[in-house]
Tab-separated table of C-alpha atoms and ligand atoms in Angstrom:
chain	number	residue	atom	x	y	z
N	16	UNK	CA	-103.090	127.932	51.656
N	17	UNK	CA	-100.258	126.593	53.407
N	18	UNK	CA	-99.110	127.119	56.983
N	19	UNK	CA	-95.537	128.592	57.344
N	20	UNK	CA	-93.238	128.628	60.356
N	21	UNK	CA	-92.644	132.644	60.692
N	22	UNK	CA	-91.106	132.706	64.245
N	23	UNK	CA	-89.616	130.461	66.722
N	24	UNK	CA	-88.850	130.961	70.461
N	25	UNK	CA	-87.557	128.935	73.645
N	26	UNK	CA	-86.958	129.157	77.057
N	27	UNK	CA	-84.602	127.042	79.544
N	28	UNK	CA	-84.940	127.575	83.226
N	29	UNK	CA	-81.856	129.094	85.025
N	30	UNK	CA	-80.873	126.164	86.924
N	31	UNK	CA	-78.164	123.835	85.013
N	32	UNK	CA	-77.633	120.329	86.447
N	33	UNK	CA	-74.523	118.678	85.387
N	34	UNK	CA	-73.868	114.879	85.274
N	35	UNK	CA	-71.482	115.224	88.226
N	36	UNK	CA	-74.269	116.729	90.279
N	37	UNK	CA	-76.479	113.732	89.801
N	38	UNK	CA	-73.331	111.285	90.617
N	39	UNK	CA	-73.932	112.723	94.432
N	40	UNK	CA	-77.570	111.860	94.365
N	41	UNK	CA	-77.667	108.555	92.743
N	42	UNK	CA	-75.487	105.443	91.694
N	43	UNK	CA	-74.404	106.732	88.414
N	44	UNK	CA	-71.332	108.396	86.669
N	45	UNK	CA	-70.642	111.205	84.284
N	46	UNK	CA	-68.968	108.643	82.058
N	47	UNK	CA	-71.960	106.328	81.914
N	48	UNK	CA	-74.550	109.248	81.195
N	49	UNK	CA	-72.543	110.714	78.158
N	50	UNK	CA	-71.594	107.455	76.740
N	51	UNK	CA	-75.379	105.905	76.880
N	52	UNK	CA	-77.308	108.984	76.244
N	53	UNK	CA	-75.036	111.868	74.927
N	54	UNK	CA	-76.351	114.117	78.069
N	55	UNK	CA	-73.926	116.324	79.550
N	56	UNK	CA	-76.167	118.869	81.427
N	57	UNK	CA	-79.789	119.632	81.618
N	58	UNK	CA	-82.031	122.579	83.141
N	59	UNK	CA	-84.444	122.262	86.007
N	60	UNK	CA	-87.295	124.551	86.786
N	61	UNK	CA	-87.108	126.625	90.069
N	62	UNK	CA	-89.480	125.881	92.766
N	63	UNK	CA	-92.915	127.165	91.895
N	64	UNK	CA	-91.709	127.790	88.254
N	65	UNK	CA	-94.545	126.110	85.971
N	66	UNK	CA	-95.050	124.874	82.694
N	67	UNK	CA	-96.899	127.836	81.605
N	68	UNK	CA	-94.483	130.041	83.183
N	69	UNK	CA	-91.858	128.667	80.812
N	70	UNK	CA	-94.055	128.597	78.012
N	71	UNK	CA	-94.945	132.323	78.151
N	72	UNK	CA	-91.339	133.105	77.786
N	73	UNK	CA	-90.909	131.061	74.876
N	74	UNK	CA	-94.122	132.082	73.243
N	75	UNK	CA	-93.347	135.932	73.469
N	76	UNK	CA	-89.784	135.064	71.878
N	77	UNK	CA	-91.451	133.328	68.943
N	78	UNK	CA	-94.243	136.075	68.636
N	79	UNK	CA	-91.446	138.792	68.525
N	80	UNK	CA	-89.453	136.730	66.255
N	81	UNK	CA	-92.312	136.426	63.730
N	82	UNK	CA	-92.858	140.442	64.063
N	83	UNK	CA	-96.154	140.192	65.418
N	84	UNK	CA	-98.042	141.023	68.847
N	85	UNK	CA	-99.416	138.691	71.268
N	86	UNK	CA	-102.998	140.071	70.279
N	87	UNK	CA	-102.433	138.843	66.650
N	88	UNK	CA	-102.443	135.221	67.725
N	89	UNK	CA	-105.876	133.366	66.788
N	90	UNK	CA	-105.319	130.107	68.008
N	91	UNK	CA	-102.869	128.481	70.473
N	92	UNK	CA	-102.229	124.647	70.334
N	93	UNK	CA	-100.178	123.673	73.499
N	94	UNK	CA	-98.494	120.293	73.967
N	95	UNK	CA	-97.656	118.992	77.460
N	96	UNK	CA	-97.805	115.882	79.598
N	97	UNK	CA	-96.992	118.121	82.655
N	98	UNK	CA	-99.740	120.707	82.733
N	99	UNK	CA	-100.097	123.346	85.619
N	100	UNK	CA	-103.598	122.283	86.263
N	101	UNK	CA	-106.102	119.860	85.062
N	102	UNK	CA	-108.091	122.600	83.855
N	103	UNK	CA	-108.292	125.374	82.583
N	104	UNK	CA	-105.718	123.831	79.990
N	105	UNK	CA	-102.238	125.099	79.509
N	106	UNK	CA	-103.259	126.762	76.150
N	107	UNK	CA	-106.083	129.120	78.102
N	108	UNK	CA	-103.724	129.840	80.852
N	109	UNK	CA	-101.209	131.150	78.334
N	110	UNK	CA	-103.756	132.861	76.347
N	111	UNK	CA	-104.910	134.866	79.486
N	112	UNK	CA	-101.310	135.956	79.806
N	113	UNK	CA	-100.850	136.866	76.262
N	114	UNK	CA	-104.253	138.701	76.086
N	115	UNK	CA	-105.197	137.179	72.644
N	116	UNK	CA	-108.784	136.700	74.072
N	117	UNK	CA	-111.323	134.566	72.176
N	118	UNK	CA	-109.070	132.591	70.237
N	119	UNK	CA	-109.332	128.993	70.491
N	120	UNK	CA	-106.674	127.525	72.824
N	121	UNK	CA	-106.286	123.815	74.081
N	122	UNK	CA	-103.772	121.182	75.039
N	123	UNK	CA	-102.607	118.094	73.271
N	124	UNK	CA	-101.003	115.222	75.480
N	125	UNK	CA	-98.981	113.033	73.196
N	126	UNK	CA	-95.844	112.908	75.591
N	127	UNK	CA	-92.517	113.229	73.787
N	128	UNK	CA	-94.495	113.402	70.400
N	129	UNK	CA	-96.690	116.290	71.638
N	130	UNK	CA	-95.200	119.053	69.711
N	131	UNK	CA	-95.234	117.099	66.201
N	132	UNK	CA	-98.929	116.389	67.077
N	133	UNK	CA	-99.493	120.044	68.153
N	134	UNK	CA	-97.919	121.160	64.890
N	135	UNK	CA	-100.126	118.883	62.717
N	136	UNK	CA	-103.143	119.915	64.416
N	137	UNK	CA	-102.501	123.730	63.943
N	138	UNK	CA	-101.292	123.301	60.361
N	139	UNK	CA	-104.707	121.810	59.666
N	140	UNK	CA	-106.716	124.637	61.191
N	141	UNK	CA	-104.369	127.182	59.215
N	142	UNK	CA	-105.034	125.167	55.885
N	143	UNK	CA	-108.967	124.946	56.717
N	144	UNK	CA	-108.951	128.761	56.951
N	145	UNK	CA	-109.830	128.796	60.332
N	146	UNK	CA	-106.713	130.478	61.839
N	147	UNK	CA	-104.339	132.757	60.379
N	148	UNK	CA	-101.622	133.235	62.785
N	149	UNK	CA	-101.311	130.035	65.208
N	150	UNK	CA	-98.881	129.668	68.199
N	151	UNK	CA	-97.778	126.027	68.834
N	152	UNK	CA	-96.129	125.455	72.123
N	153	UNK	CA	-94.232	122.588	73.628
N	154	UNK	CA	-93.358	122.804	77.260
N	155	UNK	CA	-92.854	120.451	80.158
N	156	UNK	CA	-91.690	120.318	83.668
N	157	UNK	CA	-90.678	116.824	83.582
N	158	UNK	CA	-88.845	117.136	87.123
N	159	UNK	CA	-92.149	116.930	88.665
N	160	UNK	CA	-92.745	113.387	87.638
N	161	UNK	CA	-89.189	112.082	87.630
N	162	UNK	CA	-88.487	109.424	90.300
N	163	UNK	CA	-85.051	110.556	91.683
N	164	UNK	CA	-84.422	107.121	93.164
N	165	UNK	CA	-84.524	105.410	89.696
N	166	UNK	CA	-81.105	106.035	88.210
N	167	UNK	CA	-82.497	104.455	84.789
N	168	UNK	CA	-84.893	107.538	84.236
N	169	UNK	CA	-83.700	110.289	86.597
N	170	UNK	CA	-80.493	111.239	84.559
N	171	UNK	CA	-82.634	111.760	81.226
N	172	UNK	CA	-85.574	114.309	81.905
N	173	UNK	CA	-85.554	117.915	82.358
N	174	UNK	CA	-87.417	121.129	81.947
N	175	UNK	CA	-88.063	123.889	79.182
N	176	UNK	CA	-90.279	125.146	76.580
N	177	UNK	CA	-90.246	125.858	73.005
N	178	UNK	CA	-92.783	127.577	70.646
N	179	UNK	CA	-93.191	128.640	67.034
N	180	UNK	CA	-95.865	130.724	65.062
N	181	UNK	CA	-97.238	129.384	61.927
N	182	UNK	CA	-98.904	131.943	59.624
N	183	UNK	CA	-101.145	131.360	56.652
N	184	UNK	CA	-99.102	131.648	53.394
N	185	UNK	CA	-99.322	131.213	49.653
N	186	UNK	CA	-95.430	129.882	49.901
N	187	UNK	CA	-95.077	126.412	50.911
N	188	UNK	CA	-94.469	125.865	54.705
N	189	UNK	CA	-95.408	122.684	56.374
N	190	UNK	CA	-95.290	120.399	53.588
N	191	UNK	CA	-96.821	117.192	55.592
N	192	UNK	CA	-97.036	115.839	58.864
N	193	UNK	CA	-97.445	112.083	59.446
N	194	UNK	CA	-98.477	110.912	63.117
N	195	UNK	CA	-98.819	107.525	64.557
N	196	UNK	CA	-99.520	105.700	67.739
N	197	UNK	CA	-99.634	102.045	69.118
N	198	UNK	CA	-101.275	101.873	72.385
N	199	UNK	CA	-100.470	98.233	72.944
N	200	UNK	CA	-96.961	99.471	73.926
N	201	UNK	CA	-98.410	101.384	77.023
N	202	UNK	CA	-96.661	99.429	79.486
N	203	UNK	CA	-93.000	100.220	78.311
N	204	UNK	CA	-93.284	103.898	79.017
N	205	UNK	CA	-95.775	105.740	81.327
N	206	UNK	CA	-96.628	107.674	84.239
N	207	UNK	CA	-97.650	105.867	87.430
N	208	UNK	CA	-100.547	107.733	88.563
N	209	UNK	CA	-103.354	110.354	87.482
N	210	UNK	CA	-106.597	112.007	88.365
N	211	UNK	CA	-108.761	109.326	87.354
N	212	UNK	CA	-106.944	106.206	88.105
N	213	UNK	CA	-105.343	107.493	91.338
N	214	UNK	CA	-101.843	107.012	92.755
N	215	UNK	CA	-99.944	103.948	93.799
N	216	UNK	CA	-100.094	103.284	97.428
N	217	UNK	CA	-97.031	104.923	99.440
N	218	UNK	CA	-96.358	107.162	96.433
N	219	UNK	CA	-97.479	110.427	98.443
N	220	UNK	CA	-99.994	110.984	95.613
N	221	UNK	CA	-97.015	111.526	93.305
N	222	UNK	CA	-96.835	110.199	89.809
N	223	UNK	CA	-93.458	109.294	88.288
N	224	UNK	CA	-92.145	108.034	84.981
N	225	UNK	CA	-91.482	104.424	84.426
N	226	UNK	CA	-89.697	103.212	81.300
N	227	UNK	CA	-88.337	99.893	80.188
N	228	UNK	CA	-85.265	101.641	78.123
N	229	UNK	CA	-83.774	98.927	76.339
N	230	UNK	CA	-87.395	97.957	74.790
N	231	UNK	CA	-88.141	101.460	74.182
N	232	UNK	CA	-84.959	102.323	72.069
N	233	UNK	CA	-85.616	99.459	69.962
N	234	UNK	CA	-89.213	100.272	68.732
N	235	UNK	CA	-88.007	104.112	68.807
N	236	UNK	CA	-85.397	103.600	66.320
N	237	UNK	CA	-87.602	101.266	64.099
N	238	UNK	CA	-90.610	103.574	64.112
N	239	UNK	CA	-88.637	106.786	63.589
N	240	UNK	CA	-86.703	105.141	60.806
N	241	UNK	CA	-90.280	104.203	58.971
N	242	UNK	CA	-91.690	107.645	59.698
N	243	UNK	CA	-88.847	109.458	57.978
N	244	UNK	CA	-88.931	107.117	55.035
N	245	UNK	CA	-92.966	107.444	55.086
N	246	UNK	CA	-92.993	111.575	55.126
N	247	UNK	CA	-90.174	111.650	52.260
N	248	UNK	CA	-91.979	109.194	50.213
N	249	UNK	CA	-95.480	111.168	50.699
N	250	UNK	CA	-93.915	114.461	49.247
N	251	UNK	CA	-91.931	112.361	46.468
N	252	UNK	CA	-88.773	113.770	47.875
N	253	UNK	CA	-85.192	112.182	48.102
N	254	UNK	CA	-83.146	111.796	51.210
N	255	UNK	CA	-80.771	114.210	49.796
N	256	UNK	CA	-83.253	117.022	49.708
N	257	UNK	CA	-83.221	117.380	53.528
N	258	UNK	CA	-81.033	120.225	54.915
N	259	UNK	CA	-81.550	119.688	58.593
N	260	UNK	CA	-82.887	117.017	60.565
N	261	UNK	CA	-84.330	118.438	63.982
N	262	UNK	CA	-85.158	115.194	65.951
N	263	UNK	CA	-86.559	114.751	69.366
N	264	UNK	CA	-83.672	114.788	71.966
N	265	UNK	CA	-83.877	111.561	73.792
N	266	UNK	CA	-81.040	109.805	73.175
N	267	UNK	CA	-77.775	110.690	71.117
N	268	UNK	CA	-77.711	107.143	69.719
N	269	UNK	CA	-81.167	107.291	68.698
N	270	UNK	CA	-80.612	110.412	66.787
N	271	UNK	CA	-77.489	108.877	65.260
N	272	UNK	CA	-79.528	105.933	63.906
N	273	UNK	CA	-82.142	108.109	62.327
N	274	UNK	CA	-79.447	110.223	60.617
N	275	UNK	CA	-77.718	107.073	59.285
N	276	UNK	CA	-81.204	106.040	58.033
N	277	UNK	CA	-81.346	109.321	56.286
N	278	UNK	CA	-77.605	109.397	55.122
N	279	UNK	CA	-77.121	112.598	56.694
N	280	UNK	CA	-74.055	113.526	58.180
N	281	UNK	CA	-74.231	114.616	62.099
N	282	UNK	CA	-73.290	118.026	60.738
N	283	UNK	CA	-76.860	118.338	59.340
N	284	UNK	CA	-78.485	117.340	62.545
N	285	UNK	CA	-79.458	119.834	65.278
N	286	UNK	CA	-78.356	118.059	68.472
N	287	UNK	CA	-79.291	119.665	71.795
N	288	UNK	CA	-79.346	116.728	73.896
N	289	UNK	CA	-75.955	117.145	75.593
N	290	UNK	CA	-77.330	120.550	76.966
N	291	UNK	CA	-81.079	120.018	77.301
N	292	UNK	CA	-81.535	116.406	78.254
N	293	UNK	CA	-84.991	114.965	77.329
N	294	UNK	CA	-87.576	117.900	77.724
N	295	UNK	CA	-90.406	115.810	75.890
N	296	UNK	CA	-92.741	117.964	74.125
N	297	UNK	CA	-90.473	120.876	74.414
N	298	UNK	CA	-87.474	119.145	72.965
N	299	UNK	CA	-87.961	119.667	69.082
N	300	UNK	CA	-89.146	123.247	69.343
N	301	UNK	CA	-86.225	123.998	71.579
N	302	UNK	CA	-83.653	122.385	69.186
N	303	UNK	CA	-85.474	124.062	66.206
N	304	UNK	CA	-85.196	127.425	67.723
N	305	UNK	CA	-81.445	126.664	68.569
N	306	UNK	CA	-80.815	125.971	64.870
N	307	UNK	CA	-82.692	128.851	63.619
N	308	UNK	CA	-81.059	131.656	66.246
N	309	UNK	CA	-77.695	130.395	65.547
N	310	UNK	CA	-77.912	130.723	61.939
N	311	UNK	CA	-77.690	127.210	60.727
N	312	UNK	CA	-81.333	126.822	59.547
N	313	UNK	CA	-82.245	129.652	56.876
N	314	UNK	CA	-85.504	130.646	54.985
N	315	UNK	CA	-85.775	128.081	52.320
N	316	UNK	CA	-84.212	125.191	54.101
N	317	UNK	CA	-86.067	121.651	53.940
N	318	UNK	CA	-86.127	120.406	57.418
N	319	UNK	CA	-87.270	117.113	58.895
N	320	UNK	CA	-88.830	117.175	62.399
N	321	UNK	CA	-89.320	113.820	64.373
N	322	UNK	CA	-90.476	112.492	67.611
N	323	UNK	CA	-91.215	109.508	69.524
N	324	UNK	CA	-92.839	109.026	73.074
N	325	UNK	CA	-94.901	107.327	75.632
N	326	UNK	CA	-97.982	105.629	74.367
N	327	UNK	CA	-96.251	104.952	72.381
N	328	UNK	CA	-96.823	107.615	69.830
N	329	UNK	CA	-94.315	109.062	67.055
N	330	UNK	CA	-94.699	111.285	64.181
N	331	UNK	CA	-92.563	113.627	61.560
N	332	UNK	CA	-93.124	116.788	59.682
N	333	UNK	CA	-91.326	117.992	56.741
N	334	UNK	CA	-91.254	121.717	56.510
N	335	UNK	CA	-90.003	124.330	54.321
N	336	UNK	CA	-88.669	127.282	56.259
M	23	ACO	N1	-75.785	104.962	85.530
M	23	ACO	C1	-75.209	103.702	85.691
M	23	ACO	N2	-75.623	102.654	85.363
M	23	ACO	C2	-76.777	102.634	84.894
M	23	ACO	C3	-77.737	103.688	84.897
M	23	ACO	C4	-77.029	105.029	85.183
M	23	ACO	N3	-78.011	106.030	85.251
M	23	ACO	N4	-78.830	103.291	84.291
M	23	ACO	C5	-78.904	101.958	83.940
M	23	ACO	N5	-77.647	101.429	84.323
M	23	ACO	C6	-77.163	100.198	84.271
M	23	ACO	C7	-78.289	98.956	84.064
M	23	ACO	O1	-78.672	98.931	85.664
M	23	ACO	C8	-77.482	97.967	83.480
M	23	ACO	O2	-77.019	97.161	84.254
M	23	ACO	P1	-76.682	95.678	84.005
M	23	ACO	O3	-75.916	95.341	82.756
M	23	ACO	O4	-75.724	95.230	85.274
M	23	ACO	O5	-78.030	95.327	84.157
M	23	ACO	C9	-76.908	98.692	82.425
M	23	ACO	O6	-76.563	100.281	82.913
M	23	ACO	C10	-77.229	98.989	81.032
M	23	ACO	O7	-78.539	99.315	81.097
M	23	ACO	P2	-79.479	99.473	79.712
M	23	ACO	O8	-80.959	99.937	80.131
M	23	ACO	O9	-79.312	98.277	78.769
M	23	ACO	O10	-78.924	100.895	79.210
M	23	ACO	P3	-79.105	101.363	77.681
M	23	ACO	O11	-77.880	101.336	76.891
M	23	ACO	O12	-80.342	100.737	77.245
M	23	ACO	O13	-79.117	102.684	77.999
M	23	ACO	C11	-81.317	104.376	77.944
M	23	ACO	C12	-80.440	103.207	78.711
M	23	ACO	C13	-80.419	105.522	78.232
M	23	ACO	C14	-82.468	104.637	78.995
M	23	ACO	C15	-81.843	103.881	76.680
M	23	ACO	O14	-82.228	102.570	76.752
M	23	ACO	C16	-82.541	104.874	76.120
M	23	ACO	O15	-82.220	105.996	75.568
M	23	ACO	N6	-83.956	104.384	75.911
M	23	ACO	C17	-85.056	105.203	74.967
M	23	ACO	C18	-85.568	106.418	75.784
M	23	ACO	C19	-86.564	107.008	74.855
M	23	ACO	O16	-86.227	107.370	73.625
M	23	ACO	N7	-87.656	107.411	75.555
M	23	ACO	C20	-88.689	107.836	74.527
M	23	ACO	C21	-88.887	109.149	74.799
M	23	ACO	S1	-89.277	109.954	76.413
M	23	ACO	C22	-90.883	110.060	76.726
M	23	ACO	O17	-91.689	109.773	76.115
M	23	ACO	C23	-91.149	110.769	78.025
């Protein structure tokens, strides 16, 4: 039995923040942000709008696209680093709204790689026969852990949600997923506080993202390059078999480096970083839904998903649509 993606959905909060708005808040320029990151604008959640609020929109769209009703879902795997609450986990909060009572529902925390991790877990449930119609979500309110006094990170992060529905199928779907982590890099990209460790003095009990950008960039390019090679080799497929690369949208220069490694022209890469910024676990499903809904990604296409994030964590998934 295979797990196939039969529906995708996404949601972006209403408020659009252009680079020029950030110029007024911090010592930066539209030109610098575009050149170094590729970002032109991003979306910020409204006050009171939460990760699960956004996830619900994305999930309902994915379920509708799959031709199912919310009650048909028998597993929810929810990737986020910015949960509404410590518990109940976001998966169960979403389940209560969708009404698919009784199905297992849980969250996965692997920063920007969260969606690839969640997809990999859901795939295994379906292959093992323990779920037939799984909802996999990536959703974040990263602006709640963004330090708007730090121009090196504040320009990058944003909010949004994406989701896919996986169904058990005899046709091929998720061909394989490759997950990795190396916790020895924990100090290059992290959040400054948490429930158990507490918060730094004078932080007002607010945790924020800290990143050594240049160092993170180098490791991301190397590890993602290795990951795409690995997932192709595992499936005995050449680079030329890939129809679309759907990468994590952290930085256009990282995306271009991975595309070069795959000998893929940028016309074969779904790029949303200019409009979405870095939405962490939401980034890959948001890009995937964009490519599906605008008609570029079609049934039968071979797509390669990849992501890299805090931990460091990283991974790739090869998927027949
Ligand atoms: N506006 C203007 N200047 C800036 C800004 C800004 N917003 N931010 C930094 N600068 C300055 C720096 O101070 C530095 O000045 P200096 O040369 O006088 O010291 C100069 O610009 C260059 O800074 P770098 O950090 O070297 O810039 P770089 O080209 O590396 O770009 C960036 C920074 C965009 C953060 C890049 O390193 C990057 O994308 N890193 C990887 C991000 C990533 O993939 N993260 C993983 C996923 S995220 C997650 O898991 C939550």
